[in-house]
mmCIF file of C-alpha atoms in Angstrom:
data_model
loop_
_atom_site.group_PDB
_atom_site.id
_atom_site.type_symbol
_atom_site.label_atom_id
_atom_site.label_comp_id
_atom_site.label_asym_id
_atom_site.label_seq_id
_atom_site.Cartn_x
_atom_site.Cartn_y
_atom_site.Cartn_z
ATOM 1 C CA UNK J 1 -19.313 58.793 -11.890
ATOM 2 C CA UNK J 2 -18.709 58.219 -8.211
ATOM 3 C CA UNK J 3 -15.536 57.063 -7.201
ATOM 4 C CA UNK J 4 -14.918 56.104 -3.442
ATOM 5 C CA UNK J 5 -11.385 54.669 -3.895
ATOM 6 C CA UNK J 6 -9.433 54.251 -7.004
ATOM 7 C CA UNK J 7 -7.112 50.771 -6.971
ATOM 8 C CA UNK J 8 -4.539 49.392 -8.894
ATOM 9 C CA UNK J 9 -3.195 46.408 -8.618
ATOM 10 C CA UNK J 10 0.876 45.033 -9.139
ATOM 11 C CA UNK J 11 -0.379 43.208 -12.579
ATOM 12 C CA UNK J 12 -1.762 46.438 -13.606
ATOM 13 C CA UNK J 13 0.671 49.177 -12.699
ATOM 14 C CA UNK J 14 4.211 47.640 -14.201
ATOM 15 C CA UNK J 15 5.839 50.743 -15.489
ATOM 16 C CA UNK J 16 8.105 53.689 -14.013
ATOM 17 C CA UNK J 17 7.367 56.173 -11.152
ATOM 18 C CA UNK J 18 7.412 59.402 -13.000
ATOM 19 C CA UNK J 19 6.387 58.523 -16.617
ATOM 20 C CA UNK J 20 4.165 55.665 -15.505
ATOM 21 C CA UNK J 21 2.565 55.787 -11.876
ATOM 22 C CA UNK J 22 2.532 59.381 -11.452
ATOM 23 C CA UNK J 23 1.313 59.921 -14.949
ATOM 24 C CA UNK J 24 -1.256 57.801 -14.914
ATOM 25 C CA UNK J 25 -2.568 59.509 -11.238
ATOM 26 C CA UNK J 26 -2.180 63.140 -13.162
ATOM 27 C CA UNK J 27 -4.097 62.234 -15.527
ATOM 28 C CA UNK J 28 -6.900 61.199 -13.652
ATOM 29 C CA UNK J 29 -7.132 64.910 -11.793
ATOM 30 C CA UNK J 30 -8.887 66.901 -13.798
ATOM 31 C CA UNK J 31 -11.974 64.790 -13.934
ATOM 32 C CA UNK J 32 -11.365 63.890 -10.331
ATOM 33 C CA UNK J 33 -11.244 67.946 -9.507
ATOM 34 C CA UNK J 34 -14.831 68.709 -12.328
ATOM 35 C CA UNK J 35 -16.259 65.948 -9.906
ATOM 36 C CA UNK J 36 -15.435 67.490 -6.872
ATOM 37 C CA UNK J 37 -14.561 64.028 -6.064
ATOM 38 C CA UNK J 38 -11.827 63.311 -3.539
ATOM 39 C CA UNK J 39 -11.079 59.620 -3.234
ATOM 40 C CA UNK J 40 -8.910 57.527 -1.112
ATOM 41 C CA UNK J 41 -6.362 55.656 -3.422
ATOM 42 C CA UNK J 42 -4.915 52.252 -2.712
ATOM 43 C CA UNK J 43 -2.436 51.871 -5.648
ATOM 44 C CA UNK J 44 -0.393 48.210 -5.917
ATOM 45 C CA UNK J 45 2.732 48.838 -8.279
ATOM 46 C CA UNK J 46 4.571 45.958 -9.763
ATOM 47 C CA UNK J 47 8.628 47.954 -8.845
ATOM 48 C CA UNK J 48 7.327 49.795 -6.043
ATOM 49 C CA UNK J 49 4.974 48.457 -4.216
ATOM 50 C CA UNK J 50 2.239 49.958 -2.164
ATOM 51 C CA UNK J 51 3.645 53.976 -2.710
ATOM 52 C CA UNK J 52 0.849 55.644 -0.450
ATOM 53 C CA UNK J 53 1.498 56.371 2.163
ATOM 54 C CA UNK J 54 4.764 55.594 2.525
ATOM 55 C CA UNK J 55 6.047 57.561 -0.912
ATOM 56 C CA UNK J 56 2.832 59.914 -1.407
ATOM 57 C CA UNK J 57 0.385 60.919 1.343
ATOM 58 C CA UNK J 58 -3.395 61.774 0.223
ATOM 59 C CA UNK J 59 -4.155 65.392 0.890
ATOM 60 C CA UNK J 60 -7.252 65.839 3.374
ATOM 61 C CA UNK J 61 -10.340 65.984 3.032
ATOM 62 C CA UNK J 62 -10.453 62.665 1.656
ATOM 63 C CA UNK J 63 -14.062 61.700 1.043
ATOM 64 C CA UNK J 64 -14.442 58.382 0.040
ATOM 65 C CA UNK J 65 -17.878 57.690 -0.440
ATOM 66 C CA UNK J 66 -19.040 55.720 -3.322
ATOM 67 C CA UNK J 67 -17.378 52.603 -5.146
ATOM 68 C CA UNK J 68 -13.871 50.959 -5.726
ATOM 69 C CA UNK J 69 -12.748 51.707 -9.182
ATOM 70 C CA UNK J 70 -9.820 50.885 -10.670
ATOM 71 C CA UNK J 71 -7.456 53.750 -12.365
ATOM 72 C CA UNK J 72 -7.677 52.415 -15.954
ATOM 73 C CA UNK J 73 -11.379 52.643 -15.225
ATOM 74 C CA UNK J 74 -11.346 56.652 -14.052
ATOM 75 C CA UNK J 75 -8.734 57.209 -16.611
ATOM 76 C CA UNK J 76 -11.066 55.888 -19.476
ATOM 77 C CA UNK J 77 -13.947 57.372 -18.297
ATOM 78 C CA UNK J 78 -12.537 61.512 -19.448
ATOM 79 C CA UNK J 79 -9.305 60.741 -20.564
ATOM 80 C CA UNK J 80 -7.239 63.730 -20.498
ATOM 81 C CA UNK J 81 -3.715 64.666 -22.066
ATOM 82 C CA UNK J 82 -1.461 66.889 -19.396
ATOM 83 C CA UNK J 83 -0.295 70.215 -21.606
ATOM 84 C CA UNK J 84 1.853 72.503 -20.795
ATOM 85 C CA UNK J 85 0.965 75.133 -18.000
ATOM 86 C CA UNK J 86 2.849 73.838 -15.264
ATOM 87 C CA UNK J 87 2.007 76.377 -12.753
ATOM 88 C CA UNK J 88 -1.861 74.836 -12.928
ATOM 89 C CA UNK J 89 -0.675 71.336 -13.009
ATOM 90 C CA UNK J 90 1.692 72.046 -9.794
ATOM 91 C CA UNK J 91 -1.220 73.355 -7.987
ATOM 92 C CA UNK J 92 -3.649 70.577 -9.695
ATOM 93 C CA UNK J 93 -1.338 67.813 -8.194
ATOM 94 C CA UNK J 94 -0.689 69.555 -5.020
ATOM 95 C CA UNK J 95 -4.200 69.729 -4.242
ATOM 96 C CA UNK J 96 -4.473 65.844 -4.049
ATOM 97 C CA UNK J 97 -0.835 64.747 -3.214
ATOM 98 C CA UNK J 98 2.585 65.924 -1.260
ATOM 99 C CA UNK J 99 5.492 63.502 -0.515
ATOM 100 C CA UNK J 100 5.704 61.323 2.638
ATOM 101 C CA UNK J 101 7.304 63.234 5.410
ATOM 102 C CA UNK J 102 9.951 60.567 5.064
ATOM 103 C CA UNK J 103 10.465 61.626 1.596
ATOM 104 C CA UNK J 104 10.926 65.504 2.698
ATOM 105 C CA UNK J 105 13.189 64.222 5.769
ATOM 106 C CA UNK J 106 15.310 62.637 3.663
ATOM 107 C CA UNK J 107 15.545 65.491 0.704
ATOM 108 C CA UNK J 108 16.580 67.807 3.791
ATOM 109 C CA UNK J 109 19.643 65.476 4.797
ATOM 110 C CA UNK J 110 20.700 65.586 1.036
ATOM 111 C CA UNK J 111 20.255 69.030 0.258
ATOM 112 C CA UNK J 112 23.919 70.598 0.400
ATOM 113 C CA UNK J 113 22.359 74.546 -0.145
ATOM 114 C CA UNK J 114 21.190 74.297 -4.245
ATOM 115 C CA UNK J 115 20.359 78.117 -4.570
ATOM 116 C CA UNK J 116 23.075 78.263 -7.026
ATOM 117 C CA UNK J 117 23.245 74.987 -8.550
ATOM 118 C CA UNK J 118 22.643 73.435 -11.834
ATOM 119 C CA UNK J 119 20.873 69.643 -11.619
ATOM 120 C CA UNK J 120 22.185 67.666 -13.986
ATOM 121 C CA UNK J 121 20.280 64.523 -14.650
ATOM 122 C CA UNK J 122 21.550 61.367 -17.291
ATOM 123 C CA UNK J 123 19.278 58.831 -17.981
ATOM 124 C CA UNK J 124 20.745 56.063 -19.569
ATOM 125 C CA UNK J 125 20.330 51.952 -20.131
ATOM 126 C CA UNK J 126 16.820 51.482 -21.726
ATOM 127 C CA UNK J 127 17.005 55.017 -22.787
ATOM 128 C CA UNK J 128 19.636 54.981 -25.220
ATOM 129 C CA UNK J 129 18.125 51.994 -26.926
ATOM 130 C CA UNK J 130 14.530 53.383 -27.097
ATOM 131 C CA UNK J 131 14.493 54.876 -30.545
ATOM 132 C CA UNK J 132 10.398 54.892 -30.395
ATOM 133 C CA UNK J 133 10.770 57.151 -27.478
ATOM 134 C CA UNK J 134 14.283 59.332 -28.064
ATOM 135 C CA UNK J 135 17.647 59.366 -29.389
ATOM 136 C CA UNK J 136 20.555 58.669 -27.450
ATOM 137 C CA UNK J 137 23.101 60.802 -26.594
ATOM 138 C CA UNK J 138 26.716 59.866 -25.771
ATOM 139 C CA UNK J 139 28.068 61.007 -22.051
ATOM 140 C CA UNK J 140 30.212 62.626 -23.450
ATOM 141 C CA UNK J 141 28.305 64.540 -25.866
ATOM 142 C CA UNK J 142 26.005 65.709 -22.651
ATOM 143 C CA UNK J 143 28.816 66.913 -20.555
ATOM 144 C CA UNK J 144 29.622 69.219 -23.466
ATOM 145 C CA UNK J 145 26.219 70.461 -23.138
ATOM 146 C CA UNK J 146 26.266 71.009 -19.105
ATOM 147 C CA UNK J 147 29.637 72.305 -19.710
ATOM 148 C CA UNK J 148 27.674 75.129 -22.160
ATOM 149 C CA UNK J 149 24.943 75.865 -19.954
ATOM 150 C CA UNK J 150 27.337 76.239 -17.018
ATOM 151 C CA UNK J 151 29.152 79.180 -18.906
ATOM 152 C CA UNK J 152 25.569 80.760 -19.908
ATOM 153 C CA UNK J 153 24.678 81.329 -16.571
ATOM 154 C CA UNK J 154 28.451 82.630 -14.106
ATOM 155 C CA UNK J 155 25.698 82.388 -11.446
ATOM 156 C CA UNK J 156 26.205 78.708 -11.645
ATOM 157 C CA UNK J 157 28.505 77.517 -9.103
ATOM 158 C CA UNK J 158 27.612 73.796 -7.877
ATOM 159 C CA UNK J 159 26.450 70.870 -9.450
ATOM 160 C CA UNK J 160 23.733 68.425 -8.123
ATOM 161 C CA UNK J 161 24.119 65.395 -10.681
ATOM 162 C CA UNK J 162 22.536 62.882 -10.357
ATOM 163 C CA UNK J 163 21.977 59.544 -12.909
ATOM 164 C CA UNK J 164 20.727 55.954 -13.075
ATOM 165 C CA UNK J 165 24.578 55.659 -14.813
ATOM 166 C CA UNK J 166 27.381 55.041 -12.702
ATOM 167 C CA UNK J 167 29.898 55.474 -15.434
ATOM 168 C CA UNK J 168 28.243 58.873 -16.423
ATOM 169 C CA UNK J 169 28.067 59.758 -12.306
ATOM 170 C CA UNK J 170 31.951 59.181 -12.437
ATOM 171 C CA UNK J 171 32.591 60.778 -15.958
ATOM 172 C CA UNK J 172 30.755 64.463 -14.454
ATOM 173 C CA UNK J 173 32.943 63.686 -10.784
ATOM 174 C CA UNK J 174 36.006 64.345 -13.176
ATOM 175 C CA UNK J 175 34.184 66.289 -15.893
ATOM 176 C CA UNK J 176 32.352 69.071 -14.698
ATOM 177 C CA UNK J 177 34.551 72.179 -13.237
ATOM 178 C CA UNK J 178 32.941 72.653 -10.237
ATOM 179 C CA UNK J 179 31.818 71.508 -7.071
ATOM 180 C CA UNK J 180 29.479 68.706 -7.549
ATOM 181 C CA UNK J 181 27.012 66.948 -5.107
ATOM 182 C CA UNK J 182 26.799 63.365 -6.744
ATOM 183 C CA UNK J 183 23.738 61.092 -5.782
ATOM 184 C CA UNK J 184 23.576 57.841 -5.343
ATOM 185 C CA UNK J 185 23.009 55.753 -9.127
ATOM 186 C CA UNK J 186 19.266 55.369 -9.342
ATOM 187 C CA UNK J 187 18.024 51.741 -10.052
ATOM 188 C CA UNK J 188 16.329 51.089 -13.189
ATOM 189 C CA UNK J 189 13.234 49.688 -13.302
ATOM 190 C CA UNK J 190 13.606 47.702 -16.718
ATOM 191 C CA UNK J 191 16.761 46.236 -15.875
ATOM 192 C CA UNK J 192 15.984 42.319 -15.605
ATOM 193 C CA UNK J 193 17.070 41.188 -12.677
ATOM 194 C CA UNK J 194 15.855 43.469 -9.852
ATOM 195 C CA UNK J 195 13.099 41.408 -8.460
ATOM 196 C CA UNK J 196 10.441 42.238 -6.064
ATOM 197 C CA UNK J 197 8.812 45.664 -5.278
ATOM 198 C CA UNK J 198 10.682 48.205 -3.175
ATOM 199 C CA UNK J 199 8.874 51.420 -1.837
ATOM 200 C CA UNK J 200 12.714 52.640 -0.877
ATOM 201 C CA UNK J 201 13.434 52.470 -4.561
ATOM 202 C CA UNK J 202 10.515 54.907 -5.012
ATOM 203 C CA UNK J 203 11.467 57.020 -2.444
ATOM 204 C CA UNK J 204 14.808 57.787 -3.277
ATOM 205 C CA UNK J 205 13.555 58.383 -6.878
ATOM 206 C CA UNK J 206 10.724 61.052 -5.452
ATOM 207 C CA UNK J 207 13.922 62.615 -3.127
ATOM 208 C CA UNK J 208 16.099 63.169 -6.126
ATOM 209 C CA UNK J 209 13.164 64.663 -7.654
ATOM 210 C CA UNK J 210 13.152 67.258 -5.484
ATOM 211 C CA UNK J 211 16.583 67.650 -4.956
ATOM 212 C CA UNK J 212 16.748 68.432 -8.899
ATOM 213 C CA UNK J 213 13.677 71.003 -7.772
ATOM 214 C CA UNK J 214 15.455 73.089 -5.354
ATOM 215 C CA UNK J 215 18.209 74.047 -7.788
ATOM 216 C CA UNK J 216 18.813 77.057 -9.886
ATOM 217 C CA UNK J 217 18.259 75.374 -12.946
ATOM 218 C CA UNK J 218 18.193 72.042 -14.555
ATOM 219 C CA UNK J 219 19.628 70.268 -17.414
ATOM 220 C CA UNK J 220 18.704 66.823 -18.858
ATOM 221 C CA UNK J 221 18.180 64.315 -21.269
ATOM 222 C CA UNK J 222 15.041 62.375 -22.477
ATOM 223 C CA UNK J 223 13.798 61.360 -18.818
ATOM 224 C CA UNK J 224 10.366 62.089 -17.019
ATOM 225 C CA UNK J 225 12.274 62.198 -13.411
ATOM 226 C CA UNK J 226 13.844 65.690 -13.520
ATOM 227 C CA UNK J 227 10.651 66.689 -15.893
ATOM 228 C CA UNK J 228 8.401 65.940 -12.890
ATOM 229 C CA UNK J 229 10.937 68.436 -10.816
ATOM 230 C CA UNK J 230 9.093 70.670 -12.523
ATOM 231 C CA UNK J 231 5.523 69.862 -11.400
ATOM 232 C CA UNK J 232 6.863 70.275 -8.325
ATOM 233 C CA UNK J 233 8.028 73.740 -9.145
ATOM 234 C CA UNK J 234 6.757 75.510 -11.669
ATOM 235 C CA UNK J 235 8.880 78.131 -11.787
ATOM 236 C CA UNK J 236 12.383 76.295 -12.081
ATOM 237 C CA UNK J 237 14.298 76.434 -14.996
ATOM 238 C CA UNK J 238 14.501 73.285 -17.174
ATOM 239 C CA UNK J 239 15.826 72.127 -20.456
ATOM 240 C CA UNK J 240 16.291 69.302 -22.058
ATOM 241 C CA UNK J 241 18.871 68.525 -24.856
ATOM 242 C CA UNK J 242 17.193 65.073 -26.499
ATOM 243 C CA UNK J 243 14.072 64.687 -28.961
ATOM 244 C CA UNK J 244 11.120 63.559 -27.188
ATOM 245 C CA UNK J 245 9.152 61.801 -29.541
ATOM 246 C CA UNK J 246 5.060 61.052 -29.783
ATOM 247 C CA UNK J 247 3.525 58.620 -27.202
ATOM 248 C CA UNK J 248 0.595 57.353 -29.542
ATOM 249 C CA UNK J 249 -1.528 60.051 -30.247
ATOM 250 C CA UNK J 250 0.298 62.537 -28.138
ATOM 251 C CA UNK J 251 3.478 64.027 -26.423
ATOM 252 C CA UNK J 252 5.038 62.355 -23.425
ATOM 253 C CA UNK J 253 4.244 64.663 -20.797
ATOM 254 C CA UNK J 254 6.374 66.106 -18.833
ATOM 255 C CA UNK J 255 9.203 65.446 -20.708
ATOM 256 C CA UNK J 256 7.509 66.743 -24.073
ATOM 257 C CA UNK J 257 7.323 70.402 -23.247
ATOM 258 C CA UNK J 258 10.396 70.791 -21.185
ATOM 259 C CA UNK J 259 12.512 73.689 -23.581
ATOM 260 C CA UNK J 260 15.219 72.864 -25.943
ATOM 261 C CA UNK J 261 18.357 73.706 -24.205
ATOM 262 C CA UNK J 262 19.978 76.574 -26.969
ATOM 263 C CA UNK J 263 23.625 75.963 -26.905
ATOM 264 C CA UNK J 264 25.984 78.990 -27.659
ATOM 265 C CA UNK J 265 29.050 76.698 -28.731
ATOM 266 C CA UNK J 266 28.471 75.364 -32.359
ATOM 267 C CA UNK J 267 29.282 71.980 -31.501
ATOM 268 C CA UNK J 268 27.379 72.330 -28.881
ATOM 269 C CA UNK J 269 24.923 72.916 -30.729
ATOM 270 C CA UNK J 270 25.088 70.394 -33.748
ATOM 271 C CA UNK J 271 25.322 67.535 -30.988
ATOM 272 C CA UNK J 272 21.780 68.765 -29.661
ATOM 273 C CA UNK J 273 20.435 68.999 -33.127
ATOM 274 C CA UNK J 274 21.393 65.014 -33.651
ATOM 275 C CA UNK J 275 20.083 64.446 -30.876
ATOM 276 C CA UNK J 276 16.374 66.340 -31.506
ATOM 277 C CA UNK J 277 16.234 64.310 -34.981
ATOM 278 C CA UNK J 278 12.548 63.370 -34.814
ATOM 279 C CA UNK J 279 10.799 65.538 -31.913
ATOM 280 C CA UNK J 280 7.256 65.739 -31.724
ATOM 281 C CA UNK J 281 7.255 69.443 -31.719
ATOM 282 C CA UNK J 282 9.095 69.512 -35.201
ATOM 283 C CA UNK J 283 6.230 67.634 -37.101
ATOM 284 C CA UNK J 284 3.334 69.210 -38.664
ATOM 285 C CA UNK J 285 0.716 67.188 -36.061
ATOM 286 C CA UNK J 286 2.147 69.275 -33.477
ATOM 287 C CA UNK J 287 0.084 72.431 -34.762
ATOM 288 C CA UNK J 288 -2.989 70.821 -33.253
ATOM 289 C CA UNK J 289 -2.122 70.131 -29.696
ATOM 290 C CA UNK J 290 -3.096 73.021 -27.563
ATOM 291 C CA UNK J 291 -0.590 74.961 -25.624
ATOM 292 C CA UNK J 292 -0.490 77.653 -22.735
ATOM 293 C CA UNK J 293 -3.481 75.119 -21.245
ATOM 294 C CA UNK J 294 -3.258 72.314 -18.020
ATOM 295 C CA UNK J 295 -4.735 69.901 -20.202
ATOM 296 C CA UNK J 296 -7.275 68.644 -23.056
ATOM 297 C CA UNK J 297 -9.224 65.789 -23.532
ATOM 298 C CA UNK J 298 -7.141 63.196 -25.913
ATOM 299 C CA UNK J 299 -9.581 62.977 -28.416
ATOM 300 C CA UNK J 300 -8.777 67.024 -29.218
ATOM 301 C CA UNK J 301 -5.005 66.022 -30.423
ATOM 302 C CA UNK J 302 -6.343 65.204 -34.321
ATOM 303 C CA UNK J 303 -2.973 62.991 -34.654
ATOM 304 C CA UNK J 304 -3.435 59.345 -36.318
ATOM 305 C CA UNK J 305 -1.926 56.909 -34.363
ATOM 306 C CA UNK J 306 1.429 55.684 -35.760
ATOM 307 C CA UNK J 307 1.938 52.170 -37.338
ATOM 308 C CA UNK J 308 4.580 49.951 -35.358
ATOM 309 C CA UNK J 309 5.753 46.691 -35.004
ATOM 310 C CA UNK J 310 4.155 44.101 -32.776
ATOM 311 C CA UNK J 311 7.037 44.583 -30.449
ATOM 312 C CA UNK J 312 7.468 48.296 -28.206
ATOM 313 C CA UNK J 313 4.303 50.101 -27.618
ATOM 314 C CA UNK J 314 1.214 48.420 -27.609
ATOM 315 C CA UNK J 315 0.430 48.591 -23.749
ATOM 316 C CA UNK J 316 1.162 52.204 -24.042
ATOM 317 C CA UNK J 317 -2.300 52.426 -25.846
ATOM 318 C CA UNK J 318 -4.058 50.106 -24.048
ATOM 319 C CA UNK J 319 -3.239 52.571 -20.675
ATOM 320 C CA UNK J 320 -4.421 55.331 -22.263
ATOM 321 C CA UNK J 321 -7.995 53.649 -23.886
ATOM 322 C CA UNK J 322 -6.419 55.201 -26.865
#
């Protein structure tokens, strides 16, 4: 296949940054990379607008010889499923992509000195009613859970939080017995209301990203934002403490193989058990999806896909030419 540019348009690209747009870009890479092909990309999102150059820049060379083709199109053509070896899918995506200077400017201004800091990252609204996708967890129930991880490590003395939930944001300002560097409540893409694209949106999105990077460690719920901090390094410390369930045939990468957070305080501990009811690498299918690998083609994963209603997760199929 020869691929000159690879589009999308608003119509077509109508989901999240991190488990949609950048996703969907990932998983075009390894094909992309066999091809030696290196593309220019003109990518239309529905929330965010036009997010190169002003969110992502293209690394050079950029070739760009050959035909306009639209992402579904390359992503159909050798669909792949992202696994688990970050350090080759860090260097896979770095290859092709780094943040917008004006991305990097403004993670500088933010950065308060993280060496020693735990991210802590809350994703609530659409999240805790997404039972196809996780299980919610109260805000209280995951303070108890930073609150364990802070006395695992005495390292620990910050906290970088950061949420798309005020009410959690305020609930860790008063919680959490440290210093903490709060960030500003993310907007939420799903949230009716919110009209019209908005590239800042984005950017503040990829900045918290890599705030959550530069920290000592990280420690989260169900969310593919601070799972993509760990694309960006591979290296960095990251658990999770909420059941990631199947995405059609297979796990919702990056969130999917982020570690289960193992809490030394048995309460602790039976909260993040209620809250793994149902993860994807708890049932039997998971014995045939490759690990310690970048990626594999989807048709490897030998998992039926699961009967649901009419309502939740037919697009999510359709995207992936499942």
């Amino acid at each position: 296949m020869r691929i000159g540019s690879i589009t999308t348009s608003a119509k077509e690209m109508q989901e999240g940054l991190f488990g949609g747009v950048f996703l969907f870009i990932l998983e075009t890479l390894p094909a992309l990379q066999e091809l030696g092909s290196r593309p220019s990309w003109d990518l239309d999102t529905k929330h965010y607008g036009r997010i190169i150059p002003s969110v992502l820049e293209v690394v050079e060379p950029i070739d760009g010889d050959g035909p306009r083709r639209a992402l579904a199109e390359v992503r159909e053509f050798d669909t792949r499923a992202m696994v688990d070896d970050f350090e080759s899918i860090s260097t896979l995506w770095a290859d092709y992509f780094r943040p917008a200077q004006a991305v990097v400017d403004a993670t500088n201004r933010a950065d308060p000195g993280l060496k020693n800091s735990l991210g802590v990252h809350y994703r609530g609204g659409d999240k805790q009613r997404s039972r196809w996708d996780t299980n919610p967890i109260r805000r209280e129930d995951f303070l108890a859970v930073v609150e364990d991880r802070i006395r695992e490590d005495p390292t620990i003395d910050h906290c970088l939080v950061a949420s798309d939930d005020a009410a959690f944001i305020d609930h860790a300002r008063r919680r959490i017995p440290l210093p903490v560097t709060l960030l500003p409540a993310g907007a939420q893409h799903k949230v009716k209301g919110i009209g019209g694209a908005s590239t800042a949106q984005a950017g503040a999105a990829l900045r918290d990203c890599m705030l959550l990077s530069r920290c000592r460690a990280v420690i989260q719920t169900s969310s593919a934002l601070p799972s993509f901090a760990k694309v960006l390094r591979p290296d960095l410390d990251c658990r999770r403490c909420a059941v990631s369930k199947w995405f059609g045939r297979v796990p919702y990468f990056p969130v999917a193989y982020i570690p289960v957070h193992e809490a030394t305080d048995p309460a602790t501990r039976a909260v993040i058990e209620d809250a793994m009811v149902d993860d994807w690498s708890r049932q039997p299918e998971a014995a045939g999806v490759p690990r310690g690998v970048a990626h594999t083609r989807t048709s490897s994963i030998r998992r039926p896909p699961a009967r649901r209603s009419s309502r939740g997760r037919g697009w999510r199929d359709l995207f992936r030419g499942l």
